[in-house]
Tab-separated table of C-alpha atoms in Angstrom:
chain	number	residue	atom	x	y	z
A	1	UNK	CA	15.813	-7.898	-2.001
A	2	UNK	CA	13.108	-5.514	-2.173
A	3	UNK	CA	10.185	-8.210	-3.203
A	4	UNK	CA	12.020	-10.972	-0.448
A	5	UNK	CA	11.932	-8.095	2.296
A	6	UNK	CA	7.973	-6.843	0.979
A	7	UNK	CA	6.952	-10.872	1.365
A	8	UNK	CA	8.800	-11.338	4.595
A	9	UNK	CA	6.972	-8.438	6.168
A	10	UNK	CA	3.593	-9.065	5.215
A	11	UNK	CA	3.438	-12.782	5.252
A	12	UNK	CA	4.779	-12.608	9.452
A	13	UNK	CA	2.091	-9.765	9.895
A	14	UNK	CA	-0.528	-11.483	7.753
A	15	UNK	CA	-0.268	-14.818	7.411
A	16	UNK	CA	-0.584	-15.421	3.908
A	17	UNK	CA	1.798	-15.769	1.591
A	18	UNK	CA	-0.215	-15.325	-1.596
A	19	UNK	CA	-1.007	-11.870	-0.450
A	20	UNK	CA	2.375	-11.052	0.229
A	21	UNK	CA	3.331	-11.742	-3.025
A	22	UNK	CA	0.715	-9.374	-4.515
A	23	UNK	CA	2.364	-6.781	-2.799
A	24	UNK	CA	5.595	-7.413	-3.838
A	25	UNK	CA	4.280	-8.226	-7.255
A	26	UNK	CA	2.583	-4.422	-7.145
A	27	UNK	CA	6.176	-3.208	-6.171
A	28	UNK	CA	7.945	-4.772	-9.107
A	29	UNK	CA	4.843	-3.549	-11.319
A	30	UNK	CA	5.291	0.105	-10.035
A	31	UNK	CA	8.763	0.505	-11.001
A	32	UNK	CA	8.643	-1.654	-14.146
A	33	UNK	CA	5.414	0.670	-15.584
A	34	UNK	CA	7.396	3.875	-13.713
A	35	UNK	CA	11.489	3.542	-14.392
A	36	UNK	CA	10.757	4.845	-18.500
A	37	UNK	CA	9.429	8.117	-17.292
A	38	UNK	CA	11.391	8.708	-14.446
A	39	UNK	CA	14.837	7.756	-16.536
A	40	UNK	CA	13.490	10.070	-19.393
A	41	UNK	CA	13.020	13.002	-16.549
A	42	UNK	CA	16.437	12.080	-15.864
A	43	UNK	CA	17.946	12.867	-19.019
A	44	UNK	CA	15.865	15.980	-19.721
A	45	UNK	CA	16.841	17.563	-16.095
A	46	UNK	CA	19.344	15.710	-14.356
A	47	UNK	CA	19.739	13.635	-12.026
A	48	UNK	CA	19.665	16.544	-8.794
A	49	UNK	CA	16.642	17.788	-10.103
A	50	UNK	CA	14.889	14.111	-10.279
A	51	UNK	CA	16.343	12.226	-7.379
A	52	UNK	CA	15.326	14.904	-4.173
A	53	UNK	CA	11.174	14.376	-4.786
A	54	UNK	CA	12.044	11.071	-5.993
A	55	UNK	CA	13.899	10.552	-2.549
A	56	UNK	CA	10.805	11.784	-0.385
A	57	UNK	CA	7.790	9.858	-2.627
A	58	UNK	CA	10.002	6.522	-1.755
A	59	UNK	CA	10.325	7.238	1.949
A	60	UNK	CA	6.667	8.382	2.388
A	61	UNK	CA	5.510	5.787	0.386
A	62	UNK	CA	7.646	2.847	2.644
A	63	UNK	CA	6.758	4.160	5.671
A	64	UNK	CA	3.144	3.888	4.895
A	65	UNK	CA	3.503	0.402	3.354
A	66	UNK	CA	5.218	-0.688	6.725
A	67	UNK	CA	2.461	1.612	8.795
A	68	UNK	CA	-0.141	-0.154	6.325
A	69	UNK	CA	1.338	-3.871	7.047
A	70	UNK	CA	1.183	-3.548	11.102
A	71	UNK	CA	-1.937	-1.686	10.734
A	72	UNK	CA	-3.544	-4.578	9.120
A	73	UNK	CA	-4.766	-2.532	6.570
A	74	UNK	CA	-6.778	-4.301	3.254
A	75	UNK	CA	-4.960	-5.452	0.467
A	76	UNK	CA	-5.794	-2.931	-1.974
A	77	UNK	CA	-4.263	-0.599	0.394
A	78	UNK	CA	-0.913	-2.593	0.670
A	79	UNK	CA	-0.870	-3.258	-2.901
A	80	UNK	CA	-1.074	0.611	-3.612
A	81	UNK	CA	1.841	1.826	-0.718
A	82	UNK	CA	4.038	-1.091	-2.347
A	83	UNK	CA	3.574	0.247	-6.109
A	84	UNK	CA	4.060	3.921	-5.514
A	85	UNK	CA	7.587	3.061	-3.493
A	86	UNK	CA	8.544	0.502	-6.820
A	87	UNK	CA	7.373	3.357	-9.157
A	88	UNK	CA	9.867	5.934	-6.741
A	89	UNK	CA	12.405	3.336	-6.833
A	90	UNK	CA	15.810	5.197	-9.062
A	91	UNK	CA	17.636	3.611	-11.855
A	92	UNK	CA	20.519	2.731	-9.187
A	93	UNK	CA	22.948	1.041	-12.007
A	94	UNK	CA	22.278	3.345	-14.669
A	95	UNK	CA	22.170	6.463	-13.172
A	96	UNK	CA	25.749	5.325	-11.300
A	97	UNK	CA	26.949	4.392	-14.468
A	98	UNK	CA	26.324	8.041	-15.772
A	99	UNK	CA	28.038	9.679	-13.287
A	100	UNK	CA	31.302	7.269	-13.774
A	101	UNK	CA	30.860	8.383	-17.420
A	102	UNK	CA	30.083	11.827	-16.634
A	103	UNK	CA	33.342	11.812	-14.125
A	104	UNK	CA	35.948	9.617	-15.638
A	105	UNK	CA	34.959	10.019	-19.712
A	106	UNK	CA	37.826	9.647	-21.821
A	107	UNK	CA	40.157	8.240	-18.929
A	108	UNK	CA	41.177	4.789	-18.771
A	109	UNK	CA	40.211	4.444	-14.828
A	110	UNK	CA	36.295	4.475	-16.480
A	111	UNK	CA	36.048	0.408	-17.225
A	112	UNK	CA	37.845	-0.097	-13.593
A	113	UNK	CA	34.955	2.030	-11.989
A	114	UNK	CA	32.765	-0.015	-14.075
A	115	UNK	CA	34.250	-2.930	-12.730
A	116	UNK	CA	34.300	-1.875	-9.049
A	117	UNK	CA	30.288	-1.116	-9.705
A	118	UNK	CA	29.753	-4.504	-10.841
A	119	UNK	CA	31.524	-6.456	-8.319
A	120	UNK	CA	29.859	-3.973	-5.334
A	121	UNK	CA	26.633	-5.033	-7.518
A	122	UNK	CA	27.236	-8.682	-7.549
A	123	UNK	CA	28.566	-8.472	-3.686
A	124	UNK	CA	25.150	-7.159	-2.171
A	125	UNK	CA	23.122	-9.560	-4.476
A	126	UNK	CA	24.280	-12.515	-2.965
A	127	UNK	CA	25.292	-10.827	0.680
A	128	UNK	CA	21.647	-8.919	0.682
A	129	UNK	CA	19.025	-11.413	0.477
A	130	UNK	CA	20.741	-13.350	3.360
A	131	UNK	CA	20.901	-10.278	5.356
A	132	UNK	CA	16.982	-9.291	4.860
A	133	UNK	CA	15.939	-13.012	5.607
A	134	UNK	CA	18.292	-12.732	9.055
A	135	UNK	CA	17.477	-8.751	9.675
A	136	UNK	CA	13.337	-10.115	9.102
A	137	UNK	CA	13.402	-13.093	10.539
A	138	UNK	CA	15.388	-13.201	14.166
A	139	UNK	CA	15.715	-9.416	14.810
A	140	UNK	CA	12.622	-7.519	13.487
A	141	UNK	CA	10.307	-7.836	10.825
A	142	UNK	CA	10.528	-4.228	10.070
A	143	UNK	CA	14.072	-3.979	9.825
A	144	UNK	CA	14.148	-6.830	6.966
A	145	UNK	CA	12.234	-4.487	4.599
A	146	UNK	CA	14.069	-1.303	5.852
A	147	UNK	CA	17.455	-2.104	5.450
A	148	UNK	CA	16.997	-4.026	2.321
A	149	UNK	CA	18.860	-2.805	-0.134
A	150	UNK	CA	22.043	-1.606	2.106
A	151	UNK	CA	23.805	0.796	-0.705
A	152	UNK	CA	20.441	2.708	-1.421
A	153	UNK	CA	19.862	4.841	1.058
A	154	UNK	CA	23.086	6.254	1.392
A	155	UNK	CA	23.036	6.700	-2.055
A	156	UNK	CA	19.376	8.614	-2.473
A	157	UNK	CA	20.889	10.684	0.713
A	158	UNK	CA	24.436	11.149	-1.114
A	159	UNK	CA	23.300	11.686	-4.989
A	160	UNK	CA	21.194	15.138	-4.985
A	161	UNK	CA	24.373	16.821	-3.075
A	162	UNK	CA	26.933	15.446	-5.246
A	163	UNK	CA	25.971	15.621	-9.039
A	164	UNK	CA	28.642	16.150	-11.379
A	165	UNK	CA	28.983	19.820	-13.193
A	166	UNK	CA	28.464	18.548	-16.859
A	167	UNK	CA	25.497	16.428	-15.136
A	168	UNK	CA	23.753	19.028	-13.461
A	169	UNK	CA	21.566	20.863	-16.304
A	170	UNK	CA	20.221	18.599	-19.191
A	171	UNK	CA	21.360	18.579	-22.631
A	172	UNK	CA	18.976	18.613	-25.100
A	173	UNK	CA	18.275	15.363	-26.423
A	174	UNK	CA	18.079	14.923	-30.595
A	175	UNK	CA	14.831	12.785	-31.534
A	176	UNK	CA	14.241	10.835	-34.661
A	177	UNK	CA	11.781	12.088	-36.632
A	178	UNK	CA	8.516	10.396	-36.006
A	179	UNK	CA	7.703	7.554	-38.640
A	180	UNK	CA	5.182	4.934	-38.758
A	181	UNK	CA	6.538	1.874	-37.040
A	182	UNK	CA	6.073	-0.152	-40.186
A	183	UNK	CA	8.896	2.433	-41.723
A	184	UNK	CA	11.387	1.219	-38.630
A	185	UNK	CA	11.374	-2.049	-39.896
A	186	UNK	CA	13.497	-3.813	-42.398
């Protein structure tokens, strides 16, 4: 929804589609190159630690994409707003999927959390793009791209507040010893 909502917004401001899908392209580039690092902070000091700055980088970073779009601002400049809010953009599966883990562990309620996650999932995948397109396209262009992704900002609001005890401080994490990579294989 993110890339739909990114192309909707700058191709009514701009014109052109091809440079709408740079930006969107820059999006998906900033948190594919970003979502290692920031899941590895993750697991070294917890999610409440990692999602607050996390939280503000992403908002700053949208609201100057959107300020950057009606501004007319150059590409470059569009391209850079939309890969530091990909590259701010949390783990939203995983990280949910830890805190099930972290709150249900041994029980038996843990695959039907699972399952509710996945059928929420599956829900606004097929519910959201329609809702961007509508939101972008007969109500406001802005509000396409805000409201795109309809569980995440509750959630970035919601997570920092409400991290599990046994998720709050990181455990150390055990590393394989370093080896060549030609060792790895068989």
């Amino acid at each position: 929804m993110t890339g739909l909502g990114t192309v909707l917004l700058v191709a009514s401001l701009r014109g052109r589609y091809g440079l709408a899908g740079e930006v969107a392209a820059a999006g998906s580039a900033g948190y594919a190159l970003v979502s290692p690092l920031v899941a590895q902070l993750a697991d070294r000091f917890g999610q409440g630690r990692v999602l607050p700055p996390l939280m503000l980088l992403y908002g700053v970073s949208t609201v100057g994409l959107i300020a950057c779009a009606h501004l007319r601002a150059p590409g470059w400049a569009l391209m850079g707003r939309s890969g530091l809010a990909g590259a701010a953009t949390p783990q939203l599966g995983s990280m949910v999927r830890a805190r099930w883990s972290a709150l249900l562990g041994g029980s038996p309620l843990l695959q039907a959390a699972f399952s509710l996650e996945s059928v929420a999932d599956e829900v606004l995948f097929v519910a959201g793009p329609v809702l961007v397109t509508l939101l972008a396209t007969e109500i406001s262009r802005r509000r396409g791209w805000r409201w795109r992704r309809p569980r995440a900002w509750p959630a970035r609001c919601y997570w920092p507040c409400s991290v599990p005890p046994n998720l709050r401080r990181a455990r150390p994490v055990r590393r394989a010893a370093r080896r060549p990579l030609r060792a790895r294989q068989p």
